[in-house]
Amino acid sequence: MHSHDIQLPHISELYRPYLKDLIAKIRLFSRVRILIVVDPEISLTAGSGAFGIGRVIQLIRDTSVGCIYFDVTLARRSTAPASVNPMPAADQPKYEGFRFDRKEADGVTNTIEQFHEIWCFGFQPGNDAGPDSNINKASAVPMSDVELRVLTQWMNARQGGVFATGDHDYLGASMCHRIPRVGTMRLWTNADGVPPIGGLDRIDTNRAATPAQADIAGGSPAMMPFDNQSDAVPQPIQWVAWSKVKVARHIVKRRPHPVLCHPVHGPIDVMPDHPHEGRCFDTVRDSAGNSEIKLSGTYNFGGGVAGDEYPTVGGARPTPMVIAYGTTLPDPPYNHFKGDSPFKRFPMISVYDGHQIQLGRVVVDSTWHHWMDVNLDDLEPAPDKTNWEKISRYFINLALWLAPPGIPRRCITFHILESHFEYLGFREFSPRVSIFELGAVMKQKLHLLFGPCWVTQYVLDWIWLFKRPLYHKFVEHYLEYPRPRKPMPRPDPCLSCPPIDVLEDAILGGLVLQSIEIMKPIRDALHAQREIKRGLDFDQVEKEMLKGASRGLKELTRALDASVKYSRALFADATSK
């Protein structure tokens, strides 16, 4: 079916027919459908030096993560008459003259309802650095209220995930600047204070490609040409701790946000460079609790579609988080092609986790030059593949993170069930083994497939399903999202606070323990070559697995109570005379 079909390299022939049937079922639930919408100036055809995203489109289509794979459809937003190509080539849009309120043939269903994610690569109103009034010119195809009404309902009611990016000045504003959350997470307009294409205020992230260009000690380094944006030397970025837990008095364990987490290389700490990037709003709060980003915005697109951009639901109010900062090299002492510019540190990638309150997630990027063929040209063929592997994983991670929560959860369930027919199930899984041990061995498998940051995300997602107030407490305790209010007071050091690794082991162990009860009758029947009369119903399996997650949490609580009781007894005489 796909070049990235799930493989069964170490499975006995006895189990292969059953597992192939199981895989066929999970394929119905594990496809992430992405609609990529571009303005006409951004090419969809891959090619060296291309001003477009053709290589990224190929990559997303050819990649799977665990049992999750991606189906990409293309749309071009233009002044051309609306049309549909039912059999487009790989680099052709299915939808020409696309609008977000487009209907299917029935005249009722909105086209975007077919998709889980929408990625917006905007160029209009153009590269002329003109006044903001240009954003709403008809030739720029600005978003209408009707389109925004449909898109907002899709983001809210269907938990649709949105990625959006432009570049310097107001590039991309016509499509993106009024989309809820997207419009306030990134600078899109002159009124926002967008970075310019040139001058001292531009954001020039180009890096030196030769020793001569880096020779600032000599006082006259060689000029860094514009085309350094296409070389094999990326810019370093500063990832922000998403999970930060003190595990001992002087030891803090930090993990990046899942979007910047590579399962092998660790934090994704590089991006392609470019002589004039855009910028996101900063989300760091000062001592008074204020931040650069505006969190009090509202929208009203008519037809009853109105509300707060960052709503509070059930006492929880997730807000955006900058997960990466970029920096520039100061000129002087460096010598940039575009001239003098002082050092800058700027917010590069920002995320909003709407899943916490059943809304869609959002990611914005400072520039589409992190994604374009012209900026990726020499990174992929470089002898050392590390930088390319990190950057390309960023694209894949973003597709994973924006997906609705049911898809990754079903995929994790599949991998737990499938592991019963591998080494893990035969040698490591037993009801007599502690929940924590079961969880630890399962976690190793999931780390290889997804990476440690993703395991943390998925464990918290399971808790959200059955203990929502506790989930929000855990997010506050373990994660580093900006908070509009002070967190719970925490002792320092918190000797009785379980590290997040222990929480992960407990939840995963409970899931494994529950799966043993589900899979043992099936495995016994296969061994005895008996017919399996009932197939797996994934809806029912998920209900059963939730019992396992709850079981793991209860076991962790029991172990915590026993630990505190033991410690109190151990130190009972510590303060006596």
Short mmCIF file of N, CA and C in Angstrom, two decimals, residues 416-548:
data_model
loop_
_atom_site.label_atom_id
_atom_site.label_comp_id
_atom_site.label_asym_id
_atom_site.label_seq_id
_atom_site.Cartn_x
_atom_site.Cartn_y
_atom_site.Cartn_z
N ILE A 416 1.44 -1.52 21.64
CA ILE A 416 1.42 -2.34 22.86
C ILE A 416 0.85 -3.72 22.54
N LEU A 417 -0.24 -3.78 21.78
CA LEU A 417 -0.83 -5.07 21.42
C LEU A 417 0.12 -5.89 20.54
N GLU A 418 0.73 -5.23 19.59
CA GLU A 418 1.64 -5.91 18.66
C GLU A 418 2.87 -6.46 19.36
N SER A 419 3.28 -5.82 20.44
CA SER A 419 4.49 -6.26 21.16
C SER A 419 4.31 -7.62 21.83
N HIS A 420 3.07 -8.07 21.98
CA HIS A 420 2.83 -9.39 22.57
C HIS A 420 3.29 -10.53 21.66
N PHE A 421 3.57 -10.22 20.41
CA PHE A 421 4.02 -11.24 19.46
C PHE A 421 5.50 -11.08 19.14
N GLU A 422 6.20 -10.26 19.93
CA GLU A 422 7.63 -10.03 19.76
C GLU A 422 8.36 -10.49 21.03
N TYR A 423 9.64 -10.19 21.05
CA TYR A 423 10.46 -10.55 22.21
C TYR A 423 9.86 -10.02 23.51
N LEU A 424 9.40 -8.76 23.50
CA LEU A 424 8.88 -8.16 24.72
C LEU A 424 7.77 -9.01 25.32
N GLY A 425 6.81 -9.37 24.48
CA GLY A 425 5.67 -10.11 24.99
C GLY A 425 6.04 -11.49 25.51
N PHE A 426 6.98 -12.15 24.84
CA PHE A 426 7.35 -13.51 25.22
C PHE A 426 8.26 -13.54 26.44
N ARG A 427 9.15 -12.55 26.58
CA ARG A 427 10.19 -12.62 27.61
C ARG A 427 10.00 -11.64 28.76
N GLU A 428 9.29 -10.54 28.51
CA GLU A 428 9.25 -9.49 29.52
C GLU A 428 7.87 -9.29 30.15
N PHE A 429 6.81 -9.66 29.42
CA PHE A 429 5.47 -9.39 29.92
C PHE A 429 4.96 -10.55 30.78
N SER A 430 4.59 -10.24 32.00
CA SER A 430 4.02 -11.23 32.89
C SER A 430 3.22 -10.50 33.96
N PRO A 431 2.04 -11.04 34.32
CA PRO A 431 1.27 -10.40 35.40
C PRO A 431 2.00 -10.40 36.73
N ARG A 432 3.05 -11.24 36.85
CA ARG A 432 3.79 -11.30 38.11
C ARG A 432 4.86 -10.22 38.22
N VAL A 433 5.15 -9.55 37.10
CA VAL A 433 6.15 -8.49 37.08
C VAL A 433 5.50 -7.19 37.54
N SER A 434 6.24 -6.34 38.25
CA SER A 434 5.66 -5.09 38.74
C SER A 434 5.26 -4.18 37.57
N ILE A 435 4.26 -3.36 37.85
CA ILE A 435 3.81 -2.40 36.84
C ILE A 435 4.95 -1.53 36.35
N PHE A 436 5.82 -1.13 37.25
CA PHE A 436 6.92 -0.22 36.89
C PHE A 436 7.91 -0.89 35.94
N GLU A 437 8.17 -2.18 36.16
CA GLU A 437 9.07 -2.91 35.25
C GLU A 437 8.43 -3.09 33.88
N LEU A 438 7.15 -3.44 33.87
CA LEU A 438 6.45 -3.58 32.59
C LEU A 438 6.48 -2.27 31.80
N GLY A 439 6.23 -1.17 32.51
CA GLY A 439 6.24 0.13 31.85
C GLY A 439 7.61 0.51 31.33
N ALA A 440 8.65 0.17 32.08
CA ALA A 440 10.02 0.54 31.67
C ALA A 440 10.42 -0.17 30.38
N VAL A 441 10.08 -1.47 30.23
CA VAL A 441 10.47 -2.18 29.01
C VAL A 441 9.63 -1.69 27.82
N MET A 442 8.35 -1.36 28.06
CA MET A 442 7.53 -0.84 26.97
C MET A 442 8.03 0.53 26.54
N LYS A 443 8.48 1.31 27.51
CA LYS A 443 8.95 2.65 27.20
C LYS A 443 10.18 2.61 26.29
N GLN A 444 11.05 1.63 26.48
CA GLN A 444 12.22 1.51 25.60
C GLN A 444 11.81 1.34 24.15
N LYS A 445 10.80 0.51 23.92
CA LYS A 445 10.31 0.31 22.54
C LYS A 445 9.74 1.61 21.97
N LEU A 446 8.93 2.31 22.78
CA LEU A 446 8.31 3.54 22.30
C LEU A 446 9.33 4.65 22.09
N HIS A 447 10.38 4.68 22.91
CA HIS A 447 11.44 5.67 22.71
C HIS A 447 12.06 5.52 21.33
N LEU A 448 12.28 4.29 20.90
CA LEU A 448 12.90 4.05 19.60
C LEU A 448 12.00 4.50 18.46
N LEU A 449 10.70 4.34 18.65
CA LEU A 449 9.74 4.71 17.60
C LEU A 449 9.47 6.21 17.56
N PHE A 450 9.31 6.81 18.74
CA PHE A 450 8.83 8.18 18.80
C PHE A 450 9.81 9.16 19.44
N GLY A 451 10.57 8.71 20.42
CA GLY A 451 11.45 9.60 21.18
C GLY A 451 10.88 9.85 22.57
N PRO A 452 11.75 10.16 23.54
CA PRO A 452 11.32 10.29 24.94
C PRO A 452 10.32 11.41 25.19
N CYS A 453 10.45 12.54 24.49
CA CYS A 453 9.51 13.65 24.71
C CYS A 453 8.10 13.26 24.31
N TRP A 454 8.00 12.45 23.24
CA TRP A 454 6.69 12.01 22.77
C TRP A 454 6.05 11.06 23.77
N VAL A 455 6.85 10.20 24.41
CA VAL A 455 6.30 9.29 25.41
C VAL A 455 5.67 10.10 26.53
N THR A 456 6.35 11.16 26.96
CA THR A 456 5.79 12.04 27.99
C THR A 456 4.46 12.62 27.53
N GLN A 457 4.42 13.12 26.29
CA GLN A 457 3.19 13.70 25.76
C GLN A 457 2.06 12.68 25.74
N TYR A 458 2.35 11.47 25.26
CA TYR A 458 1.31 10.46 25.12
C TYR A 458 0.81 9.96 26.48
N VAL A 459 1.70 9.84 27.46
CA VAL A 459 1.28 9.43 28.79
C VAL A 459 0.32 10.48 29.38
N LEU A 460 0.67 11.75 29.25
CA LEU A 460 -0.22 12.80 29.74
C LEU A 460 -1.55 12.79 29.00
N ASP A 461 -1.53 12.48 27.71
CA ASP A 461 -2.77 12.40 26.93
C ASP A 461 -3.70 11.31 27.48
N TRP A 462 -3.13 10.19 27.90
CA TRP A 462 -3.95 9.13 28.48
C TRP A 462 -4.58 9.60 29.79
N ILE A 463 -3.80 10.29 30.61
CA ILE A 463 -4.34 10.78 31.89
C ILE A 463 -5.46 11.77 31.64
N TRP A 464 -5.34 12.58 30.60
CA TRP A 464 -6.38 13.57 30.27
C TRP A 464 -7.73 12.89 30.05
N LEU A 465 -7.72 11.67 29.52
CA LEU A 465 -8.96 10.99 29.19
C LEU A 465 -9.78 10.61 30.42
N PHE A 466 -9.11 10.30 31.53
CA PHE A 466 -9.90 9.78 32.66
C PHE A 466 -9.73 10.56 33.96
N LYS A 467 -8.75 11.48 34.03
CA LYS A 467 -8.55 12.27 35.25
C LYS A 467 -8.17 13.69 34.85
N ARG A 468 -9.14 14.42 34.29
CA ARG A 468 -8.81 15.72 33.72
C ARG A 468 -8.26 16.73 34.74
N PRO A 469 -8.85 16.87 35.92
CA PRO A 469 -8.25 17.81 36.89
C PRO A 469 -6.83 17.42 37.27
N LEU A 470 -6.59 16.11 37.41
CA LEU A 470 -5.24 15.65 37.73
C LEU A 470 -4.28 15.92 36.57
N TYR A 471 -4.78 15.75 35.36
CA TYR A 471 -3.97 16.05 34.18
C TYR A 471 -3.46 17.49 34.22
N HIS A 472 -4.36 18.43 34.53
CA HIS A 472 -3.95 19.84 34.54
C HIS A 472 -2.94 20.10 35.67
N LYS A 473 -3.08 19.41 36.78
CA LYS A 473 -2.07 19.53 37.85
C LYS A 473 -0.72 19.01 37.38
N PHE A 474 -0.73 17.88 36.68
CA PHE A 474 0.52 17.29 36.19
C PHE A 474 1.18 18.21 35.15
N VAL A 475 0.37 18.81 34.27
CA VAL A 475 0.92 19.75 33.29
C VAL A 475 1.61 20.90 34.02
N GLU A 476 0.95 21.40 35.06
CA GLU A 476 1.52 22.50 35.83
C GLU A 476 2.81 22.09 36.55
N HIS A 477 2.84 20.85 37.04
CA HIS A 477 3.99 20.39 37.81
C HIS A 477 5.17 20.00 36.92
N TYR A 478 4.90 19.25 35.86
CA TYR A 478 5.98 18.65 35.08
C TYR A 478 6.39 19.46 33.86
N LEU A 479 5.48 20.28 33.31
CA LEU A 479 5.78 20.98 32.06
C LEU A 479 6.01 22.46 32.31
N GLU A 480 6.57 23.12 31.29
CA GLU A 480 7.00 24.50 31.43
C GLU A 480 6.18 25.48 30.61
N TYR A 481 4.90 25.17 30.37
CA TYR A 481 4.07 26.13 29.66
C TYR A 481 3.94 27.42 30.46
N PRO A 482 3.92 28.58 29.77
CA PRO A 482 3.70 29.84 30.49
C PRO A 482 2.38 29.79 31.25
N ARG A 483 2.37 30.30 32.45
CA ARG A 483 1.17 30.20 33.30
C ARG A 483 0.64 31.59 33.64
N PRO A 484 -0.67 31.80 33.45
CA PRO A 484 -1.25 33.09 33.79
C PRO A 484 -1.36 33.31 35.30
N ARG A 485 -1.19 32.24 36.07
CA ARG A 485 -1.25 32.39 37.53
C ARG A 485 -0.07 31.64 38.13
N LYS A 486 0.18 31.88 39.39
CA LYS A 486 1.31 31.23 40.05
C LYS A 486 1.02 29.74 40.21
N PRO A 487 2.04 28.89 39.98
CA PRO A 487 1.83 27.46 40.18
C PRO A 487 1.68 27.13 41.66
N MET A 488 1.26 25.90 41.92
CA MET A 488 1.15 25.45 43.30
C MET A 488 2.50 25.60 43.99
N PRO A 489 2.53 26.03 45.27
CA PRO A 489 3.81 26.09 45.98
C PRO A 489 4.41 24.70 46.08
N ARG A 490 5.71 24.61 45.84
CA ARG A 490 6.37 23.32 45.78
C ARG A 490 7.59 23.34 46.69
N PRO A 491 7.75 22.33 47.56
CA PRO A 491 8.95 22.30 48.40
C PRO A 491 10.20 22.10 47.55
N ASP A 492 11.30 22.64 48.01
CA ASP A 492 12.56 22.52 47.28
C ASP A 492 13.67 22.06 48.23
N PRO A 493 14.15 20.84 48.07
CA PRO A 493 13.76 19.86 47.05
C PRO A 493 12.50 19.13 47.45
N CYS A 494 11.75 18.66 46.46
CA CYS A 494 10.55 17.86 46.73
C CYS A 494 10.97 16.39 46.77
N LEU A 495 11.25 15.91 47.96
CA LEU A 495 11.78 14.55 48.10
C LEU A 495 10.75 13.49 47.76
N SER A 496 9.48 13.82 47.84
CA SER A 496 8.44 12.82 47.59
C SER A 496 7.78 12.98 46.22
N CYS A 497 8.27 13.90 45.39
CA CYS A 497 7.68 14.10 44.06
C CYS A 497 8.23 13.06 43.10
N PRO A 498 7.41 12.18 42.56
CA PRO A 498 7.93 11.18 41.62
C PRO A 498 8.44 11.86 40.35
N PRO A 499 9.63 11.49 39.87
CA PRO A 499 10.09 12.01 38.58
C PRO A 499 9.11 11.61 37.48
N ILE A 500 9.11 12.34 36.41
CA ILE A 500 8.16 12.05 35.34
C ILE A 500 8.42 10.67 34.74
N ASP A 501 9.66 10.18 34.81
CA ASP A 501 9.97 8.84 34.33
C ASP A 501 9.15 7.78 35.08
N VAL A 502 8.99 7.98 36.38
CA VAL A 502 8.24 7.02 37.19
C VAL A 502 6.75 7.07 36.83
N LEU A 503 6.23 8.28 36.60
CA LEU A 503 4.84 8.41 36.16
C LEU A 503 4.64 7.69 34.83
N GLU A 504 5.58 7.87 33.91
CA GLU A 504 5.49 7.20 32.60
C GLU A 504 5.51 5.68 32.77
N ASP A 505 6.42 5.18 33.60
CA ASP A 505 6.51 3.73 33.82
C ASP A 505 5.20 3.18 34.39
N ALA A 506 4.60 3.92 35.32
CA ALA A 506 3.37 3.44 35.95
C ALA A 506 2.22 3.37 34.95
N ILE A 507 2.02 4.44 34.17
CA ILE A 507 0.91 4.45 33.22
C ILE A 507 1.13 3.41 32.13
N LEU A 508 2.33 3.37 31.56
CA LEU A 508 2.61 2.38 30.51
C LEU A 508 2.52 0.96 31.05
N GLY A 509 2.99 0.77 32.28
CA GLY A 509 2.89 -0.55 32.88
C GLY A 509 1.45 -0.99 33.06
N GLY A 510 0.59 -0.06 33.48
CA GLY A 510 -0.83 -0.38 33.61
C GLY A 510 -1.44 -0.74 32.27
N LEU A 511 -1.03 -0.01 31.20
CA LEU A 511 -1.53 -0.33 29.86
C LEU A 511 -1.08 -1.72 29.42
N VAL A 512 0.18 -2.05 29.69
CA VAL A 512 0.69 -3.37 29.33
C VAL A 512 -0.05 -4.46 30.10
N LEU A 513 -0.23 -4.25 31.40
CA LEU A 513 -0.91 -5.25 32.22
C LEU A 513 -2.33 -5.50 31.72
N GLN A 514 -3.01 -4.43 31.34
CA GLN A 514 -4.36 -4.60 30.80
C GLN A 514 -4.33 -5.31 29.46
N SER A 515 -3.31 -5.03 28.65
CA SER A 515 -3.22 -5.66 27.33
C SER A 515 -2.94 -7.16 27.44
N ILE A 516 -2.29 -7.58 28.53
CA ILE A 516 -2.06 -9.02 28.72
C ILE A 516 -3.40 -9.74 28.80
N GLU A 517 -4.35 -9.15 29.51
CA GLU A 517 -5.67 -9.75 29.63
C GLU A 517 -6.39 -9.78 28.28
N ILE A 518 -6.15 -8.77 27.46
CA ILE A 518 -6.81 -8.71 26.14
C ILE A 518 -6.19 -9.71 25.17
N MET A 519 -4.87 -9.82 25.18
CA MET A 519 -4.17 -10.57 24.14
C MET A 519 -3.92 -12.04 24.48
N LYS A 520 -3.92 -12.40 25.76
CA LYS A 520 -3.61 -13.79 26.11
C LYS A 520 -4.57 -14.79 25.46
N PRO A 521 -5.89 -14.59 25.50
CA PRO A 521 -6.78 -15.55 24.83
C PRO A 521 -6.50 -15.66 23.33
N ILE A 522 -6.15 -14.54 22.71
CA ILE A 522 -5.87 -14.55 21.27
C ILE A 522 -4.59 -15.33 21.00
N ARG A 523 -3.54 -15.08 21.80
CA ARG A 523 -2.28 -15.78 21.58
C ARG A 523 -2.43 -17.28 21.85
N ASP A 524 -3.20 -17.63 22.88
CA ASP A 524 -3.45 -19.04 23.18
C ASP A 524 -4.18 -19.72 22.02
N ALA A 525 -5.15 -19.03 21.43
CA ALA A 525 -5.89 -19.60 20.31
C ALA A 525 -4.99 -19.82 19.10
N LEU A 526 -4.09 -18.87 18.85
CA LEU A 526 -3.16 -19.01 17.73
C LEU A 526 -2.22 -20.18 17.95
N HIS A 527 -1.76 -20.35 19.19
CA HIS A 527 -0.88 -21.48 19.50
C HIS A 527 -1.59 -22.82 19.28
N ALA A 528 -2.86 -22.84 19.67
CA ALA A 528 -3.63 -24.08 19.54
C ALA A 528 -4.24 -24.23 18.15
N GLN A 529 -3.95 -23.24 17.29
CA GLN A 529 -4.47 -23.23 15.92
C GLN A 529 -6.01 -23.30 15.91
N ARG A 530 -6.60 -22.63 16.89
CA ARG A 530 -8.05 -22.52 16.94
C ARG A 530 -8.49 -21.24 16.23
N GLU A 531 -9.69 -21.22 15.76
CA GLU A 531 -10.22 -20.03 15.11
C GLU A 531 -10.49 -18.94 16.15
N ILE A 532 -10.10 -17.72 15.82
CA ILE A 532 -10.40 -16.57 16.69
C ILE A 532 -11.75 -16.03 16.27
N LYS A 533 -12.74 -16.25 17.14
CA LYS A 533 -14.12 -15.97 16.75
C LYS A 533 -14.45 -14.48 16.78
N ARG A 534 -13.79 -13.74 17.63
CA ARG A 534 -14.10 -12.31 17.74
C ARG A 534 -12.86 -11.48 17.42
N GLY A 535 -13.00 -10.58 16.46
CA GLY A 535 -11.90 -9.67 16.16
C GLY A 535 -11.83 -8.56 17.19
N LEU A 536 -10.74 -7.82 17.14
CA LEU A 536 -10.55 -6.72 18.07
C LEU A 536 -11.36 -5.50 17.63
N ASP A 537 -12.16 -4.99 18.52
CA ASP A 537 -12.89 -3.74 18.32
C ASP A 537 -12.07 -2.66 19.02
N PHE A 538 -11.47 -1.73 18.24
CA PHE A 538 -10.56 -0.76 18.83
C PHE A 538 -11.25 0.19 19.79
N ASP A 539 -12.52 0.46 19.58
CA ASP A 539 -13.25 1.30 20.53
C ASP A 539 -13.33 0.60 21.89
N GLN A 540 -13.65 -0.68 21.86
CA GLN A 540 -13.75 -1.44 23.10
C GLN A 540 -12.38 -1.63 23.73
N VAL A 541 -11.37 -1.89 22.90
CA VAL A 541 -10.01 -2.06 23.41
C VAL A 541 -9.55 -0.80 24.13
N GLU A 542 -9.86 0.36 23.55
CA GLU A 542 -9.44 1.61 24.18
C GLU A 542 -10.09 1.79 25.54
N LYS A 543 -11.36 1.40 25.68
CA LYS A 543 -12.02 1.47 26.98
C LYS A 543 -11.31 0.57 27.99
N GLU A 544 -10.91 -0.63 27.52
CA GLU A 544 -10.20 -1.55 28.41
C GLU A 544 -8.84 -0.98 28.79
N MET A 545 -8.16 -0.38 27.83
CA MET A 545 -6.82 0.16 28.09
C MET A 545 -6.88 1.33 29.07
N LEU A 546 -7.98 2.08 29.03
CA LEU A 546 -8.14 3.17 30.00
C LEU A 546 -8.16 2.63 31.42
N LYS A 547 -8.75 1.45 31.61
CA LYS A 547 -8.73 0.81 32.92
C LYS A 547 -7.29 0.54 33.34
N GLY A 548 -6.45 0.15 32.37
CA GLY A 548 -5.05 -0.10 32.68
C GLY A 548 -4.30 1.16 33.08
#
